[in-house]
Amino acid sequence: MAKFLVRRLLSYLVLIFLASSIAYLIAATTLSPRAYFEQQQPPPSDQAIERQLDKLNLNPETPLAERYATWVAGVAVGDFGQTITDQSVNEAIARKAGVSLRLIVAGTVIGATLGVAMGAYAAVRQYGRFDRVTTVAAFFLLAVPAVVVAVTLQVIAVWINDVSGMRLLEYGGEYSANLDAGFWGTLLDRVQHAILPTMALSLSLFAAFSRYQRNMMLDVLGSDFVRTAMAKGLTRRAAMIKHALRTALIPTITYFTFTFGILIANATFTEKIFGWHGMGAWVVDSISTQDVNAVAAVTFFMAVCVMAASFLSDVLYAWLDPRVRVS
Amino acid sequence: MSLSAEREATTSEAAAEISGRWSSLAKELLATRRVVIGLAIILGLIAMAWIGPMLSPWGFDERDFTAFRSPPTADHWFGTGNTGRDVFHMTMVGLQKSILIGLCAALFTTVIAALVGAFAGYYLGFTDRALMWVTDLFLVLPQFLILAILYPVLRDQGWLVFVLLLACLMWMVTAKMVRGMTISLKEREYVLAARYMGVSHGRIILRHILPNMSSLLIVDATINVSSAIILETALSYFGFGIQPPDVTLGSLIAEGSRQALAFPWTFWFCTGLLIVLVLAVNLVGDGLRDALDPHSKSRT
């Protein structure tokens, strides 16, 4: 099993490297950093632009291969270069990665756990009231783009705040600036800000997972081994959780790997709409400021996230499915 | 009854019962309520999108200088936008584009996925490893990001190129499923029979293997329609999607969402139509899966 995981890890490293290289190459050919400097006020002189472009390794006059080699040499020693405003990309990553990770981890854990639990329960009570309600809710949520979910949540938050006459829910930024309210006050402030974005992210995840888990669970429920488990004297609950749910989780984990990319894209929208300064919001801004190094760094970050999720699901898979562990 | 008469009776009965693949498919579909409802809604939306603009008294580019940001009235059914353009007309044109984008992207996606998956699963060995490796690579690349980075190039290319690229970034999961099915299908007798008759590999894949998983492909194409529409909405929201003068529901939603509170009609009409469209497509996909998949539980 350790060998299986190590082999997967190695192939993931190669994929991460390739994905960020491709992103760098595409970004370096399509974005035009020169245009960014040219539209500055007052417009810098040609030599100044040239000097700045050379310094940042962004000059389109330098052959692409050479720029790429410089970039790779930097990345190999852990340096992602400079942003277009000549600040360290590494520092920006350190500042922003945490924001994104908090959002993604909280959203994933809440959305996936709730989705799996509710989907499994709905399957056990197939065609019951709970099943009908969650099916309709999930079906509806799946049809709503993440962007619309986020904007709708904002509209609802404004309404709730108006009705209650207080600022119960915050819908812009990650925390209030210059807040001095001690530890608990700061924590409360953070939670107030985090509720809506986390909800926006976990809602769509919840919808996808509850649908999928329900179908998988239905496939398993009729199996002989579940009946046998109950026949040998296990309670219905124990048979459902230990035998049915455990088996039905295996395909869901594969599904998780596939949906994680979509989740990261959704995190981008959520950050941008709720004004969180995370990696996702950064990449949208970087594309409009023609910032090649930042775009490549964010792609690297996202590829690492996707791979971490895949690795996690490999581990979970091996844990749930004895056949993987043995062979 | 003589033996021959009996034989004749059975053959004629069998001929009446055994219908072709497509007619039995159609019968199965029409018996599934969800599919019928979904298809009816989609057809209704298509009719609305193409007939609606003709009924509207306002042109696509026409501005009403007497009514900026007017709420829905008898004159402007969905109100007017910031520049006095008729929201109803724009929404209908956007709906047309969104439907077209969804259908085309899904078609391209399914074709790519079917070919890659079937070739990988049929040949196995080196082909399989190479193709699956490419698939994994595409799965790692964040599709939203790649389309966003390519935006400066795509800007001037028109919407068909955009749709093609959309398809290039959506085929991976289907391809993996097709590969899995191909691996089991290629051991079946009819594939072996075709092989021993000297049919070439490529022909076996196209004429024997792919038609035999048509139900999977149809279901998946349906699901891809809705994911393409949703991805396009997201891209348009950030301005990386379809460029003006083309409008889609996505770009209308992007414009409307910035003023959803002050001028709700610029946001909710296009959003509502988008949700109805995607819901209807998902309904068809869900019903199709139940109707076509013999293992499906909800059939029983």
XYZ file of C-alpha atoms in Angstrom:
627
model
C 0.000 0.000 0.000
C 2.830 2.389 0.836
C 4.282 1.603 -2.572
C 0.962 2.412 -4.229
C 0.777 5.774 -2.477
C 4.398 6.653 -3.237
C 3.870 5.873 -6.909
C 0.775 8.064 -7.009
C 2.627 10.856 -5.228
C 5.424 10.793 -7.793
C 3.051 10.983 -10.734
C 1.235 13.847 -9.005
C 4.473 15.809 -8.697
C 5.086 15.438 -12.424
C 1.530 16.533 -13.181
C 1.830 19.597 -10.948
C 5.042 20.591 -12.698
C 3.481 20.137 -16.143
C 0.290 21.943 -15.260
C 2.079 25.019 -13.960
C 4.513 24.954 -16.900
C 1.636 24.889 -19.365
C -0.076 27.716 -17.519
C 3.152 29.728 -17.544
C 3.689 29.168 -21.251
C 0.106 30.070 -22.170
C 0.144 33.118 -19.922
C 3.524 34.247 -21.235
C 2.294 34.082 -24.821
C -1.189 35.545 -24.422
C -0.791 38.234 -21.755
C 1.061 41.403 -22.661
C 2.841 42.999 -19.686
C 4.047 45.791 -21.950
C 0.486 47.003 -22.375
C 0.183 47.232 -18.608
C 3.131 49.587 -18.356
C 2.130 51.577 -21.404
C -1.227 52.541 -19.960
C 0.282 53.824 -16.720
C -0.138 57.509 -15.886
C 2.186 59.248 -16.561
C 3.373 56.866 -19.321
C 6.940 55.705 -18.593
C 9.596 56.065 -21.270
C 10.307 53.157 -23.601
C 13.660 52.471 -21.972
C 12.082 52.453 -18.532
C 9.461 49.962 -19.686
C 12.134 47.823 -21.298
C 14.248 47.871 -18.154
C 11.290 46.991 -15.945
C 10.215 44.151 -18.268
C 13.720 42.712 -18.286
C 13.973 42.965 -14.545
C 10.709 41.077 -14.059
C 11.565 38.470 -16.704
C 8.495 39.518 -18.689
C 10.043 41.012 -21.809
C 8.365 39.565 -24.888
C 11.593 40.317 -26.832
C 13.363 37.613 -24.825
C 12.726 34.206 -26.395
C 9.959 32.300 -24.633
C 12.265 29.370 -23.904
C 14.709 31.658 -22.148
C 12.018 33.282 -20.021
C 10.635 29.846 -19.193
C 14.097 28.577 -18.220
C 14.588 31.550 -15.892
C 11.182 30.917 -14.353
C 11.796 27.188 -13.867
C 15.216 27.852 -12.358
C 13.534 30.187 -9.881
C 10.716 27.776 -9.062
C 13.205 24.958 -8.533
C 14.662 26.876 -5.581
C 11.215 27.973 -4.414
C 11.140 31.459 -5.918
C 8.137 32.323 -8.070
C 9.584 35.623 -9.254
C 8.129 39.106 -8.930
C 4.623 40.395 -9.553
C 4.117 43.070 -12.155
C 4.323 45.726 -9.423
C 7.752 44.313 -8.491
C 6.723 42.637 -5.262
C 7.668 39.138 -4.287
C 5.181 36.546 -5.526
C 6.225 34.290 -2.659
C 5.157 36.855 -0.082
C 1.835 37.354 -1.835
C 1.280 33.575 -1.852
C 2.096 33.388 1.845
C -0.449 36.122 2.505
C -3.213 34.835 0.253
C -2.901 31.041 0.317
C -4.169 30.849 3.876
C -7.300 32.808 2.999
C -8.131 30.466 0.136
C -7.265 27.331 2.073
C -9.493 28.318 4.978
C -12.377 28.875 2.596
C -11.794 25.719 0.555
C -11.230 23.429 3.542
C -14.216 24.736 5.492
C -16.447 24.654 2.408
C -15.365 21.149 1.416
C -15.668 19.648 4.867
C -19.079 21.170 5.538
C -20.477 20.619 2.057
C -19.182 17.083 1.554
C -20.043 15.832 5.036
C -23.542 17.245 4.958
C -24.062 16.035 1.399
C -22.909 12.497 2.148
C -24.877 12.275 5.386
C -28.084 13.645 3.927
C -27.761 11.670 0.700
C -27.222 8.432 2.605
C -30.111 9.136 4.947
C -32.375 10.027 2.034
C -31.537 6.725 0.365
C -32.338 4.747 3.493
C -35.714 6.472 3.606
C -36.244 6.385 -0.146
C -39.364 8.287 -1.254
C -39.907 9.519 2.304
C -40.525 13.179 2.979
C -36.867 13.886 3.786
C -35.817 12.210 0.552
C -38.238 14.263 -1.503
C -37.219 17.550 0.097
C -33.460 16.975 -0.289
C -33.864 15.696 -3.849
C -35.799 18.768 -4.904
C -33.393 21.082 -3.070
C -30.324 19.412 -4.555
C -31.848 19.358 -8.004
C -32.608 23.042 -7.826
C -29.203 23.984 -6.419
C -27.426 22.028 -9.144
C -29.121 24.229 -11.726
C -27.941 27.479 -10.151
C -24.465 28.698 -11.135
C -22.126 29.392 -8.213
C -22.019 33.046 -9.167
C -25.778 33.363 -8.835
C -25.744 31.497 -5.510
C -23.215 33.973 -4.143
C -25.071 37.052 -5.388
C -28.394 35.710 -4.106
C -26.863 35.083 -0.682
C -25.683 38.685 -0.634
C -29.164 39.907 -1.484
C -30.615 37.741 1.281
C -27.991 39.002 3.744
C -28.904 42.606 3.002
C -32.539 41.729 3.578
C -31.832 39.934 6.874
C -29.708 42.835 8.084
C -32.481 45.256 7.191
C -35.148 43.206 8.911
C -33.146 42.649 12.084
C -31.827 46.190 12.088
C -28.290 44.966 12.850
C -25.298 43.888 10.833
C -25.749 40.210 11.536
C -24.148 38.950 8.354
C -21.220 40.560 6.621
C -20.875 40.117 2.893
C -17.727 42.008 1.976
C -14.153 41.264 2.967
C -12.718 38.719 5.320
C -12.701 40.824 8.498
C -13.496 44.374 9.566
C -10.521 46.679 9.219
C -9.117 48.292 12.377
C -11.317 46.244 14.657
C -10.200 46.268 18.284
C -12.480 43.939 20.160
C -10.203 41.463 21.861
C -9.905 37.797 20.965
C -13.592 36.870 21.115
C -14.711 39.994 19.317
C -12.242 39.335 16.499
C -13.329 35.717 16.294
C -16.990 36.712 16.130
C -16.164 39.242 13.450
C -14.353 36.587 11.404
C -17.226 34.146 11.759
C -19.726 36.812 10.711
C -17.689 37.403 7.589
C -17.087 33.728 6.899
C -20.654 32.419 7.099
C -21.875 33.546 3.693
C -18.829 32.677 1.551
C -18.537 29.258 3.190
C -22.231 28.694 2.618
C -21.966 29.753 -1.010
C -19.174 27.272 -1.531
C -20.671 24.373 0.377
C -24.191 24.661 -1.048
C -23.287 23.533 -4.541
C -20.978 20.866 -3.151
C -23.747 19.665 -0.901
C -26.136 19.403 -3.826
C -23.752 17.354 -5.955
C -22.728 15.064 -3.117
C -26.184 14.348 -1.748
C -27.423 13.382 -5.221
C -24.457 11.154 -5.875
C -24.336 9.556 -2.449
C -28.065 8.834 -2.595
C -27.694 6.948 -5.876
C -24.654 5.018 -4.689
C -26.359 4.133 -1.428
C -29.452 2.901 -3.273
C -27.263 0.607 -5.350
C -25.759 -0.894 -2.211
C -28.842 -1.132 -0.011
C -30.336 -4.055 -1.857
C -27.105 -6.080 -1.773
C -26.870 -9.452 -0.168
C -24.114 -8.432 2.204
C -26.279 -5.790 3.840
C -29.039 -8.325 4.320
C -26.514 -10.835 5.692
C -25.172 -8.246 8.106
C -28.652 -7.710 9.484
C -29.399 -11.407 9.454
C -26.413 -12.177 11.638
C -27.879 -9.892 14.256
C -26.468 -6.414 13.604
C -28.891 -3.605 14.251
C -30.206 -1.853 11.161
C -28.244 1.265 12.028
C -24.956 -0.607 12.439
C -25.522 -2.515 9.207
C -26.295 0.705 7.354
C -23.285 2.607 8.639
C -20.637 -0.113 8.779
C -21.578 -2.098 5.703
C -23.786 -0.082 3.369
C -22.401 3.435 3.856
C -18.802 2.301 3.897
C -19.162 0.516 0.580
C -21.212 3.303 -0.956
C -18.524 5.834 0.006
C -15.927 4.285 -2.304
C -17.325 5.636 -5.607
C -18.142 8.927 -3.892
C -14.473 9.381 -3.109
C -13.548 9.002 -6.763
C -16.269 11.514 -7.529
C -14.745 13.892 -4.993
C -11.470 13.887 -6.923
C -13.291 14.820 -10.117
C -15.335 17.605 -8.572
C -12.493 19.211 -6.672
C -11.394 21.202 -9.714
C -14.889 22.676 -10.006
C -14.797 23.435 -6.300
C -11.588 25.439 -6.730
C -13.152 27.401 -9.572
C -16.190 28.051 -7.365
C -13.863 29.227 -4.616
C -12.471 31.740 -7.101
C -15.918 33.179 -7.770
C -16.787 33.209 -4.096
C -13.616 35.057 -3.149
C -14.081 37.578 -5.887
C -17.740 38.256 -5.121
C -17.317 38.459 -1.354
C -14.155 40.512 -1.614
C -11.778 38.032 0.038
C -8.178 38.599 -0.960
C -7.362 34.981 -1.678
C -5.612 33.218 -4.519
C -8.731 33.046 -6.662
C -9.465 36.753 -6.509
C -5.766 37.373 -7.133
C -5.718 35.377 -10.355
C -8.708 37.223 -11.774
C -6.986 40.521 -10.988
C -3.625 39.275 -12.298
C -5.104 38.400 -15.652
C -6.417 41.916 -16.049
C -3.065 43.409 -14.985
C -1.198 41.049 -17.363
C 0.783 39.549 -14.509
C 2.342 36.357 -15.901
C 4.274 35.243 -12.815
C 1.287 35.612 -10.531
C -0.944 33.623 -12.890
C 1.588 30.809 -13.052
C 1.970 30.812 -9.275
C -1.785 30.574 -8.730
C -2.034 27.715 -11.231
C 0.718 25.977 -9.294
C -1.217 26.512 -6.081
C -4.438 25.186 -7.603
C -2.683 22.170 -9.092
C -1.177 21.423 -5.680
C -4.653 21.668 -4.141
C -6.160 19.332 -6.720
C -3.326 16.879 -6.251
C -3.596 17.069 -2.471
C -7.287 16.255 -2.839
C -6.482 13.337 -5.152
C -3.882 12.058 -2.745
C -6.311 12.372 0.125
C -8.872 10.393 -1.809
C -6.239 7.748 -2.623
C -5.562 7.381 1.079
C -9.263 7.273 1.924
C -9.820 4.795 -0.878
C -7.123 2.500 0.463
C -8.578 2.841 3.941
C -12.129 2.019 2.834
C -11.440 -0.626 0.232
C -9.463 -3.595 1.554
C -8.757 -4.799 -1.982
C -6.482 -1.815 -2.603
C -4.613 -2.364 0.639
C -3.942 -6.022 0.014
C -2.822 -5.964 -3.593
C -52.300 -25.873 -36.744
C -49.504 -26.946 -38.983
C -45.941 -26.464 -37.998
C -45.187 -23.936 -40.686
C -48.240 -21.880 -39.821
C -47.155 -21.819 -36.215
C -43.682 -20.736 -37.171
C -45.130 -18.010 -39.298
C -47.269 -16.821 -36.428
C -44.303 -16.565 -34.078
C -42.137 -14.755 -36.569
C -44.791 -12.193 -37.353
C -45.391 -11.669 -33.643
C -41.693 -11.229 -33.043
C -41.463 -8.762 -35.879
C -44.188 -6.710 -34.291
C -42.502 -6.686 -30.894
C -38.862 -6.205 -31.754
C -38.450 -2.650 -32.804
C -35.301 -0.884 -33.847
C -32.920 0.695 -31.391
C -34.131 4.210 -31.971
C -37.852 3.567 -31.899
C -37.569 1.568 -28.681
C -35.451 4.337 -27.261
C -38.100 6.877 -28.183
C -40.821 4.732 -26.639
C -38.817 4.359 -23.437
C -38.251 8.096 -23.249
C -41.834 9.084 -23.821
C -42.841 6.767 -21.012
C -40.585 8.650 -18.573
C -42.436 11.651 -17.275
C -39.373 13.670 -16.288
C -37.960 13.464 -19.796
C -41.230 14.570 -21.350
C -41.596 17.515 -18.979
C -37.959 18.516 -19.422
C -38.123 18.279 -23.200
C -41.348 20.274 -23.253
C -39.751 23.052 -21.200
C -36.648 23.083 -23.421
C -38.725 23.225 -26.578
C -40.782 26.004 -25.030
C -37.616 27.954 -24.207
C -36.243 27.419 -27.712
C -39.493 28.658 -29.225
C -39.479 31.624 -26.869
C -35.859 32.482 -27.648
C -36.341 32.511 -31.412
C -39.907 33.797 -31.679
C -39.764 36.232 -28.760
C -37.520 38.828 -30.452
C -39.929 38.987 -33.403
C -42.846 39.825 -31.114
C -40.913 42.423 -29.183
C -41.587 45.968 -30.410
C -37.955 46.941 -29.717
C -34.842 46.060 -31.680
C -31.717 44.496 -30.213
C -29.610 47.657 -30.416
C -32.476 50.082 -30.148
C -32.455 52.441 -27.192
C -35.445 53.985 -25.553
C -34.248 57.432 -24.527
C -37.448 58.068 -22.604
C -36.974 55.077 -20.302
C -33.605 54.352 -18.689
C -33.652 51.578 -16.103
C -37.405 51.432 -16.248
C -39.124 48.598 -14.397
C -41.236 46.171 -16.455
C -44.083 47.971 -18.223
C -46.517 47.134 -20.997
C -44.020 48.673 -23.392
C -40.887 46.984 -22.028
C -41.929 43.574 -20.777
C -38.761 42.950 -18.777
C -37.934 46.630 -18.198
C -34.936 48.433 -19.652
C -31.228 48.413 -18.890
C -28.740 51.191 -18.078
C -28.664 52.487 -21.634
C -32.378 52.139 -22.259
C -32.100 48.885 -24.157
C -35.028 46.514 -23.941
C -34.179 43.763 -21.431
C -36.711 41.345 -22.932
C -35.118 41.454 -26.360
C -31.590 41.137 -24.966
C -32.596 38.257 -22.715
C -34.136 36.358 -25.622
C -31.021 36.840 -27.749
C -28.906 35.788 -24.773
C -31.070 32.715 -24.324
C -30.525 31.783 -27.971
C -26.758 31.995 -27.566
C -26.752 30.119 -24.277
C -28.789 27.274 -25.747
C -26.520 27.119 -28.796
C -23.376 27.174 -26.654
C -24.700 24.462 -24.383
C -25.705 22.156 -27.233
C -22.561 22.632 -29.319
C -20.171 22.354 -26.382
C -21.897 19.186 -25.181
C -21.751 17.658 -28.648
C -18.023 18.392 -29.052
C -17.279 17.241 -25.508
C -19.020 13.932 -25.978
C -17.329 13.297 -29.317
C -13.872 13.962 -27.864
C -14.598 11.901 -24.759
C -16.000 8.970 -26.738
C -13.030 8.854 -29.089
C -10.332 9.217 -26.430
C -12.010 6.819 -24.015
C -12.818 4.177 -26.617
C -9.366 4.193 -28.185
C -7.659 4.024 -24.781
C -9.893 1.221 -23.577
C -9.734 -0.747 -26.822
C -6.020 -0.719 -27.432
C -4.881 -0.628 -23.774
C -1.119 -0.847 -23.306
C 0.862 2.135 -24.448
C -2.038 3.994 -26.122
C -4.046 3.681 -22.958
C -1.277 4.924 -20.721
C -0.517 7.873 -22.979
C -4.156 8.903 -23.399
C -5.032 8.479 -19.743
C -2.001 10.486 -18.788
C -3.161 13.332 -21.003
C -6.604 12.993 -19.417
C -5.114 13.270 -15.952
C -3.116 16.291 -17.002
C -6.245 18.016 -18.268
C -8.010 17.136 -15.028
C -5.289 18.922 -13.077
C -5.395 22.063 -15.202
C -8.065 24.299 -13.735
C -10.349 24.758 -16.764
C -11.665 28.099 -15.603
C -8.144 29.425 -15.238
C -6.963 28.201 -18.626
C -9.951 29.743 -20.402
C -9.394 32.953 -18.471
C -5.705 33.086 -19.423
C -6.545 32.391 -23.047
C -9.064 35.210 -23.002
C -6.826 37.798 -24.750
C -6.551 35.418 -27.715
C -10.174 34.317 -27.643
C -11.512 37.838 -27.462
C -11.409 38.375 -31.192
C -12.234 34.838 -32.306
C -16.003 34.638 -32.079
C -18.092 32.283 -30.056
C -17.508 29.037 -31.948
C -13.828 28.961 -31.042
C -14.828 29.645 -27.471
C -17.218 26.702 -27.565
C -14.523 24.423 -28.976
C -12.174 25.391 -26.172
C -14.907 24.876 -23.634
C -15.303 21.355 -25.001
C -11.551 20.743 -24.879
C -11.612 21.366 -21.142
C -14.667 19.320 -20.224
C -14.245 15.859 -21.736
C -12.058 14.144 -19.167
C -14.490 12.535 -16.757
C -16.675 11.120 -19.532
C -13.583 9.778 -21.279
C -12.650 7.834 -18.149
C -16.112 6.299 -17.981
C -16.091 5.418 -21.685
C -12.707 3.769 -21.244
C -13.992 1.618 -18.406
C -16.973 0.481 -20.453
C -14.865 -0.183 -23.540
C -12.596 -2.490 -21.575
C -15.550 -4.690 -20.691
C -17.308 -4.374 -24.065
C -14.270 -5.422 -26.095
C -14.444 -8.919 -24.621
C -17.995 -9.426 -25.887
C -18.748 -12.001 -28.558
C -19.898 -9.577 -31.217
C -16.636 -7.647 -30.997
C -14.632 -10.856 -31.252
C -16.822 -11.988 -34.150
C -16.228 -8.734 -35.968
C -12.523 -9.076 -35.261
C -12.387 -12.613 -36.722
C -14.291 -11.428 -39.772
C -11.400 -9.102 -40.419
C -13.021 -5.806 -39.511
C -10.387 -3.188 -38.786
C -9.836 -1.890 -35.257
C -10.978 1.634 -36.013
C -14.163 0.361 -37.594
C -14.902 -1.909 -34.642
C -14.606 1.035 -32.288
C -16.828 3.276 -34.376
C -19.422 0.758 -35.517
C -19.602 -1.757 -32.684
C -18.275 -0.398 -29.434
C -19.455 3.207 -29.420
C -23.037 2.463 -30.571
C -23.301 -0.076 -27.790
C -22.689 2.533 -25.149
C -24.908 5.120 -26.789
C -27.086 5.320 -23.714
C -24.137 6.382 -21.566
C -23.077 8.879 -24.189
C -26.550 10.371 -24.545
C -26.958 10.772 -20.806
C -23.538 12.321 -20.512
C -24.082 14.695 -23.383
C -27.194 15.949 -21.620
C -25.300 16.559 -18.406
C -22.575 18.324 -20.357
C -25.123 20.733 -21.826
C -25.884 22.065 -18.373
C -22.257 22.146 -17.226
C -21.260 24.057 -20.365
C -23.981 26.627 -19.786
C -22.938 27.039 -16.167
C -19.218 27.312 -16.986
C -19.979 29.900 -19.645
C -21.987 31.903 -17.107
C -19.095 31.875 -14.677
C -16.595 32.975 -17.328
C -18.868 35.704 -18.605
C -19.361 36.949 -15.071
C -15.696 37.916 -14.951
C -15.724 39.181 -18.496
C -13.681 36.245 -19.844
C -16.528 34.715 -21.812
C -18.501 35.769 -24.849
C -17.649 39.311 -25.869
C -20.018 42.097 -26.908
C -21.862 42.628 -29.197
C -22.766 38.981 -28.563
C -24.751 38.518 -25.384
C -25.476 35.355 -23.440
C -27.489 34.784 -20.309
C -24.140 34.714 -18.507
C -23.071 38.173 -19.611
C -26.531 39.543 -18.827
C -26.385 38.033 -15.348
C -22.941 39.573 -14.875
C -24.287 42.986 -15.766
C -27.445 42.576 -13.723
C -25.818 41.194 -10.592
C -23.991 44.458 -9.936
C -27.344 46.168 -9.548
C -29.479 43.257 -8.386
C -30.722 45.242 -5.398
C -31.501 48.533 -7.066
C -32.864 47.288 -10.405
C -33.901 43.690 -9.782
C -35.440 43.188 -13.222
C -32.032 43.397 -14.881
C -30.903 40.408 -12.807
C -33.807 38.120 -12.015
C -35.321 37.597 -15.477
C -32.131 36.296 -17.088
C -31.171 34.365 -13.947
C -34.606 32.786 -13.751
C -34.506 31.736 -17.395
C -31.016 30.286 -16.960
C -32.095 28.281 -13.932
C -35.208 27.007 -15.732
C -33.094 26.036 -18.738
C -30.505 24.153 -16.692
C -33.188 22.537 -14.550
C -35.002 21.290 -17.640
C -31.784 19.903 -19.134
C -30.910 18.190 -15.854
C -34.423 16.780 -15.664
C -34.033 15.247 -19.113
C -30.591 13.883 -18.204
C -31.838 12.368 -14.979
C -34.858 10.811 -16.635
C -32.729 9.508 -19.511
C -30.381 7.813 -17.091
C -33.268 6.014 -15.453
C -34.866 5.112 -18.760
C -31.705 3.881 -20.449
C -29.772 2.311 -17.626
C -31.000 -1.232 -16.950
C -29.308 -1.227 -13.541
C -30.964 1.929 -12.393
C -32.702 1.481 -9.080
C -35.377 4.082 -9.451
C -36.878 2.062 -12.280
C -38.158 -0.569 -9.954
